[in-house]
Amino acid sequence: MIYSNKDVRRQDRLLTEEAARGLLLSGEYGVLSMIDAEGSVYSIPINYVWDGISAIYLHCATEGRKLRAIDKNQTVSYCVVGRTNVISAKFTTEYESIVLECTAHRNLSREEKMKALELLIDKFSAADKTAGMASAERSFERTEIIRLDIIRWSGKSKKVSPG
Ligand SMILES: Cc1cc2nc3c(=O)[nH]c(=O)nc-3n(C[C@H](O)[C@H](O)[C@H](O)COP(=O)(O)OP(=O)(O)OC[C@H]3O[C@@H](n4cnc5c(N)ncnc54)[C@H](O)[C@@H]3O)c2cc1C
């Protein structure tokens, strides 16, 4: 997973890799963009968890347009937006965001899927881990896990100085 901001036009608006990792870890959801089976662009918001290394996991139902899309074209983009702040008087917005270029993978082993569900529960339902793991076991056959391997990513941030 290569962190590269060399293509960012505004080189004065870069997010440090450390800050980008912080956002990847703490972000709640991102927008997954795909090319669908008919060749149209298709984007949806979806929760995720980072494995702490070079992949994120998504969970969903076992059918639907996004699965048909990634089965046809595994190259996807995923964008996470962190804190934002509209500054009315300056006609601008402070923001932080990351864009991940990824390959999507399905047909994971049972072990990897359960590990991904555990990571999701740890991130989103840590206080209810026991019930969450039981629920994951119960709904396992009705749940698909997508792994996005992060090939390249970049991070941008805009901060407006006061005054
Ligand atoms: C903050 C947030 C987090 C989410 N997290 C998850 C998650 O972790 N797992 C998960 O499976 N889903 C999640 N969703 C729902 C997700 O956006 C999709 O609706 C869902 O995954 C179904 O996608 P699909 O391609 O299988 O839908 P399908 O039902 O196959 O799509 C059919 C059509 O429905 C429309 N559509 C699909 N999704 C949306 C949408 N979100 N908004 C408007 N129109 C839509 C599109 O026009 C699409 O062509 C989340 C949504 C939000 C807003």
mmCIF file of C-alpha atoms and ligand atoms in Angstrom:
data_model
loop_
_atom_site.group_PDB
_atom_site.id
_atom_site.type_symbol
_atom_site.label_atom_id
_atom_site.label_comp_id
_atom_site.label_asym_id
_atom_site.label_seq_id
_atom_site.Cartn_x
_atom_site.Cartn_y
_atom_site.Cartn_z
ATOM 1 C CA MET A 1 0.000 0.000 0.000
ATOM 2 C CA ILE A 2 1.819 3.028 -1.300
ATOM 3 C CA TYR A 3 0.977 6.395 0.226
ATOM 4 C CA SER A 4 1.599 8.939 -2.505
ATOM 5 C CA ASN A 5 0.490 12.539 -2.747
ATOM 6 C CA LYS A 6 2.582 13.374 -5.768
ATOM 7 C CA ASP A 7 -0.485 13.696 -8.028
ATOM 8 C CA VAL A 8 -2.329 16.044 -5.674
ATOM 9 C CA ARG A 9 -2.438 19.354 -7.513
ATOM 10 C CA ARG A 10 -2.574 21.477 -4.339
ATOM 11 C CA GLN A 11 0.667 20.469 -2.691
ATOM 12 C CA ASP A 12 -0.136 22.907 0.124
ATOM 13 C CA ARG A 13 -3.139 20.759 1.122
ATOM 14 C CA LEU A 14 -1.601 17.390 1.894
ATOM 15 C CA LEU A 15 -2.495 15.117 4.759
ATOM 16 C CA THR A 16 0.569 13.564 6.408
ATOM 17 C CA GLU A 17 0.732 9.766 6.204
ATOM 18 C CA GLU A 18 0.345 9.610 9.982
ATOM 19 C CA ALA A 19 -2.838 11.699 9.853
ATOM 20 C CA ALA A 20 -4.090 9.663 6.875
ATOM 21 C CA ARG A 21 -3.579 6.443 8.856
ATOM 22 C CA GLY A 22 -5.492 7.999 11.745
ATOM 23 C CA LEU A 23 -8.405 8.747 9.434
ATOM 24 C CA LEU A 24 -8.291 5.260 7.858
ATOM 25 C CA LEU A 25 -8.450 3.766 11.339
ATOM 26 C CA SER A 26 -11.199 5.949 12.747
ATOM 27 C CA GLY A 27 -13.382 6.727 9.707
ATOM 28 C CA GLU A 28 -16.924 5.405 9.949
ATOM 29 C CA TYR A 29 -17.758 4.854 6.317
ATOM 30 C CA GLY A 30 -16.533 5.594 2.833
ATOM 31 C CA VAL A 31 -17.952 5.852 -0.651
ATOM 32 C CA LEU A 32 -17.141 2.834 -2.800
ATOM 33 C CA SER A 33 -16.995 3.613 -6.520
ATOM 34 C CA MET A 34 -17.154 0.867 -9.086
ATOM 35 C CA ILE A 35 -17.713 0.281 -12.765
ATOM 36 C CA ASP A 36 -20.823 -1.872 -12.907
ATOM 37 C CA ALA A 37 -21.610 -4.849 -15.102
ATOM 38 C CA GLU A 38 -23.068 -2.545 -17.797
ATOM 39 C CA GLY A 39 -20.026 -0.227 -17.790
ATOM 40 C CA SER A 40 -21.720 2.577 -15.826
ATOM 41 C CA VAL A 41 -20.130 4.186 -12.791
ATOM 42 C CA TYR A 42 -21.792 3.130 -9.517
ATOM 43 C CA SER A 43 -21.034 4.529 -6.043
ATOM 44 C CA ILE A 44 -22.470 3.673 -2.626
ATOM 45 C CA PRO A 45 -21.671 4.635 0.962
ATOM 46 C CA ILE A 46 -20.615 1.640 3.049
ATOM 47 C CA ASN A 47 -18.995 1.003 6.447
ATOM 48 C CA TYR A 48 -15.530 -0.527 6.623
ATOM 49 C CA VAL A 49 -12.789 -1.648 8.909
ATOM 50 C CA TRP A 50 -9.036 -1.454 8.293
ATOM 51 C CA ASP A 51 -6.958 -4.552 9.056
ATOM 52 C CA GLY A 52 -4.116 -2.308 10.248
ATOM 53 C CA ILE A 53 -1.911 -3.458 7.369
ATOM 54 C CA SER A 54 -2.991 -2.962 3.761
ATOM 55 C CA ALA A 55 -6.626 -3.992 3.358
ATOM 56 C CA ILE A 56 -10.092 -2.925 4.430
ATOM 57 C CA TYR A 57 -13.138 -5.166 4.839
ATOM 58 C CA LEU A 58 -16.757 -4.451 3.927
ATOM 59 C CA HIS A 59 -19.750 -6.590 4.837
ATOM 60 C CA CYS A 60 -23.034 -6.846 2.996
ATOM 61 C CA ALA A 61 -25.771 -9.162 1.749
ATOM 62 C CA THR A 62 -24.834 -11.986 -0.602
ATOM 63 C CA GLU A 63 -26.355 -10.359 -3.683
ATOM 64 C CA GLY A 64 -26.836 -6.917 -5.167
ATOM 65 C CA ARG A 65 -25.552 -4.478 -7.739
ATOM 66 C CA LYS A 66 -22.187 -3.802 -6.051
ATOM 67 C CA LEU A 67 -21.333 -7.512 -5.985
ATOM 68 C CA ARG A 68 -22.232 -7.835 -9.659
ATOM 69 C CA ALA A 69 -20.074 -4.789 -10.343
ATOM 70 C CA ILE A 70 -16.946 -6.017 -8.560
ATOM 71 C CA ASP A 71 -17.350 -9.481 -10.055
ATOM 72 C CA LYS A 72 -17.064 -7.804 -13.444
ATOM 73 C CA ASN A 73 -14.366 -5.258 -12.579
ATOM 74 C CA GLN A 74 -12.314 -5.627 -9.413
ATOM 75 C CA THR A 75 -10.622 -2.232 -9.676
ATOM 76 C CA VAL A 76 -12.432 0.172 -7.342
ATOM 77 C CA SER A 77 -11.952 3.456 -5.556
ATOM 78 C CA TYR A 78 -12.905 4.128 -1.928
ATOM 79 C CA CYS A 79 -13.076 7.590 -0.395
ATOM 80 C CA VAL A 80 -13.307 8.381 3.322
ATOM 81 C CA VAL A 81 -14.076 11.886 4.571
ATOM 82 C CA GLY A 82 -13.073 12.884 8.088
ATOM 83 C CA ARG A 83 -13.806 16.157 9.873
ATOM 84 C CA THR A 84 -15.389 18.936 7.862
ATOM 85 C CA ASN A 85 -16.172 22.511 8.768
ATOM 86 C CA VAL A 86 -18.025 24.944 6.550
ATOM 87 C CA ILE A 87 -16.737 28.471 7.044
ATOM 88 C CA SER A 88 -19.571 30.629 5.800
ATOM 89 C CA ALA A 89 -17.803 33.976 5.893
ATOM 90 C CA LYS A 90 -14.895 32.630 3.859
ATOM 91 C CA PHE A 91 -17.020 30.704 1.346
ATOM 92 C CA THR A 92 -15.034 27.565 1.933
ATOM 93 C CA THR A 93 -14.867 24.272 3.859
ATOM 94 C CA GLU A 94 -12.141 22.779 6.011
ATOM 95 C CA TYR A 95 -11.818 19.042 5.396
ATOM 96 C CA GLU A 96 -9.691 15.939 5.551
ATOM 97 C CA SER A 97 -10.106 12.979 3.234
ATOM 98 C CA ILE A 98 -8.362 9.953 1.809
ATOM 99 C CA VAL A 99 -8.804 8.233 -1.547
ATOM 100 C CA LEU A 100 -7.833 4.578 -1.856
ATOM 101 C CA GLU A 101 -7.204 2.790 -5.148
ATOM 102 C CA CYS A 102 -8.011 -0.847 -4.501
ATOM 103 C CA THR A 103 -8.667 -4.286 -5.908
ATOM 104 C CA ALA A 104 -11.797 -6.011 -4.594
ATOM 105 C CA HIS A 105 -11.759 -9.661 -3.551
ATOM 106 C CA ARG A 106 -14.578 -12.073 -2.708
ATOM 107 C CA ASN A 107 -14.741 -15.835 -2.114
ATOM 108 C CA LEU A 108 -12.668 -15.494 1.045
ATOM 109 C CA SER A 109 -12.105 -18.416 3.396
ATOM 110 C CA ARG A 110 -14.478 -18.910 6.331
ATOM 111 C CA GLU A 111 -11.594 -18.040 8.654
ATOM 112 C CA GLU A 112 -10.866 -14.729 6.928
ATOM 113 C CA LYS A 113 -14.570 -13.813 6.822
ATOM 114 C CA MET A 114 -14.995 -14.493 10.546
ATOM 115 C CA LYS A 115 -11.845 -12.492 11.280
ATOM 116 C CA ALA A 116 -13.241 -9.587 9.230
ATOM 117 C CA LEU A 117 -16.571 -9.782 11.094
ATOM 118 C CA GLU A 118 -14.689 -9.740 14.387
ATOM 119 C CA LEU A 119 -12.749 -6.645 13.282
ATOM 120 C CA LEU A 120 -16.034 -4.964 12.317
ATOM 121 C CA ILE A 121 -17.576 -5.849 15.685
ATOM 122 C CA ASP A 122 -14.477 -4.570 17.510
ATOM 123 C CA LYS A 123 -14.741 -1.290 15.601
ATOM 124 C CA PHE A 124 -18.489 -0.679 15.664
ATOM 125 C CA SER A 125 -19.910 -2.767 18.541
ATOM 126 C CA ALA A 126 -17.046 -3.360 20.967
ATOM 127 C CA ALA A 127 -19.355 -3.087 23.965
ATOM 128 C CA ASP A 128 -21.517 -5.877 22.536
ATOM 129 C CA LYS A 129 -18.796 -8.229 21.352
ATOM 130 C CA THR A 130 -20.269 -11.495 22.644
ATOM 131 C CA ALA A 131 -23.699 -10.832 21.160
ATOM 132 C CA GLY A 132 -22.027 -9.534 17.991
ATOM 133 C CA MET A 133 -19.978 -12.689 17.471
ATOM 134 C CA ALA A 134 -23.071 -14.845 18.072
ATOM 135 C CA SER A 135 -24.962 -12.763 15.526
ATOM 136 C CA ALA A 136 -22.074 -13.098 13.053
ATOM 137 C CA GLU A 137 -22.206 -16.906 13.410
ATOM 138 C CA ARG A 138 -25.998 -16.947 12.967
ATOM 139 C CA SER A 139 -26.021 -14.738 9.881
ATOM 140 C CA PHE A 140 -22.766 -16.071 8.398
ATOM 141 C CA GLU A 141 -24.372 -17.749 5.362
ATOM 142 C CA ARG A 142 -26.357 -14.582 4.601
ATOM 143 C CA THR A 143 -23.311 -12.324 4.851
ATOM 144 C CA GLU A 144 -20.720 -11.524 2.219
ATOM 145 C CA ILE A 145 -17.348 -10.029 3.049
ATOM 146 C CA ILE A 146 -15.415 -8.006 0.496
ATOM 147 C CA ARG A 147 -11.723 -7.368 1.003
ATOM 148 C CA LEU A 148 -10.287 -4.280 -0.666
ATOM 149 C CA ASP A 149 -6.523 -4.535 -1.060
ATOM 150 C CA ILE A 150 -5.163 -0.988 -0.996
ATOM 151 C CA ILE A 151 -2.732 -0.498 -3.851
ATOM 152 C CA ARG A 152 -2.182 3.246 -3.630
ATOM 153 C CA TRP A 153 -3.686 5.982 -1.505
ATOM 154 C CA SER A 154 -3.481 9.687 -0.971
ATOM 155 C CA GLY A 155 -4.673 12.160 1.624
ATOM 156 C CA LYS A 156 -5.731 15.759 1.438
ATOM 157 C CA SER A 157 -6.636 18.319 4.053
ATOM 158 C CA LYS A 158 -7.705 21.918 4.048
ATOM 159 C CA LYS A 159 -7.260 24.120 7.073
ATOM 160 C CA VAL A 160 -8.135 27.784 7.030
ATOM 161 C CA SER A 161 -6.080 30.062 9.197
ATOM 162 C CA PRO A 162 -8.165 32.224 11.519
ATOM 163 C CA GLY A 163 -8.607 35.880 10.737
HETATM 164 C C1 LIG B 1 -23.472 5.469 6.181
HETATM 165 C C2 LIG B 1 -23.891 4.200 5.472
HETATM 166 C C3 LIG B 1 -23.272 3.010 5.787
HETATM 167 C C4 LIG B 1 -23.645 1.840 5.140
HETATM 168 N N1 LIG B 1 -22.996 0.682 5.471
HETATM 169 C C5 LIG B 1 -23.338 -0.452 4.838
HETATM 170 C C6 LIG B 1 -22.665 -1.691 5.137
HETATM 171 O O1 LIG B 1 -21.762 -1.764 5.983
HETATM 172 N N2 LIG B 1 -23.025 -2.788 4.436
HETATM 173 C C7 LIG B 1 -24.006 -2.742 3.467
HETATM 174 O O2 LIG B 1 -24.274 -3.776 2.838
HETATM 175 N N3 LIG B 1 -24.648 -1.622 3.183
HETATM 176 C C8 LIG B 1 -24.351 -0.466 3.835
HETATM 177 N N4 LIG B 1 -24.995 0.698 3.514
HETATM 178 C C9 LIG B 1 -26.010 0.652 2.459
HETATM 179 C C10 LIG B 1 -25.306 0.711 1.086
HETATM 180 O O3 LIG B 1 -25.109 2.071 0.710
HETATM 181 C C11 LIG B 1 -26.080 -0.009 -0.046
HETATM 182 O O4 LIG B 1 -27.403 0.491 -0.064
HETATM 183 C C12 LIG B 1 -26.140 -1.523 0.164
HETATM 184 O O5 LIG B 1 -24.854 -2.064 0.381
HETATM 185 C C13 LIG B 1 -26.764 -2.202 -1.052
HETATM 186 O O6 LIG B 1 -25.935 -2.023 -2.174
HETATM 187 P P1 LIG B 1 -26.263 -2.858 -3.508
HETATM 188 O O7 LIG B 1 -25.413 -2.371 -4.605
HETATM 189 O O8 LIG B 1 -26.204 -4.322 -3.193
HETATM 190 O O9 LIG B 1 -27.768 -2.408 -3.669
HETATM 191 P P2 LIG B 1 -28.899 -2.835 -4.676
HETATM 192 O O10 LIG B 1 -30.143 -2.891 -3.889
HETATM 193 O O11 LIG B 1 -28.513 -4.028 -5.502
HETATM 194 O O12 LIG B 1 -28.896 -1.548 -5.621
HETATM 195 C C14 LIG B 1 -29.951 -1.298 -6.452
HETATM 196 C C15 LIG B 1 -30.107 0.197 -6.645
HETATM 197 O O13 LIG B 1 -30.431 0.788 -5.404
HETATM 198 C C16 LIG B 1 -29.893 2.097 -5.347
HETATM 199 N N5 LIG B 1 -29.099 2.201 -4.094
HETATM 200 C C17 LIG B 1 -28.327 1.261 -3.515
HETATM 201 N N6 LIG B 1 -27.779 1.745 -2.385
HETATM 202 C C18 LIG B 1 -28.189 3.026 -2.255
HETATM 203 C C19 LIG B 1 -27.959 4.037 -1.292
HETATM 204 N N7 LIG B 1 -27.144 3.857 -0.217
HETATM 205 N N8 LIG B 1 -28.555 5.224 -1.475
HETATM 206 C C20 LIG B 1 -29.362 5.454 -2.535
HETATM 207 N N9 LIG B 1 -29.618 4.518 -3.491
HETATM 208 C C21 LIG B 1 -29.043 3.313 -3.339
HETATM 209 C C22 LIG B 1 -29.051 2.313 -6.562
HETATM 210 O O14 LIG B 1 -29.776 3.092 -7.481
HETATM 211 C C23 LIG B 1 -28.856 0.912 -7.106
HETATM 212 O O15 LIG B 1 -28.765 0.908 -8.506
HETATM 213 C C24 LIG B 1 -24.660 1.876 4.154
HETATM 214 C C25 LIG B 1 -25.280 3.076 3.836
HETATM 215 C C26 LIG B 1 -24.900 4.230 4.486
HETATM 216 C C27 LIG B 1 -25.580 5.537 4.117
#
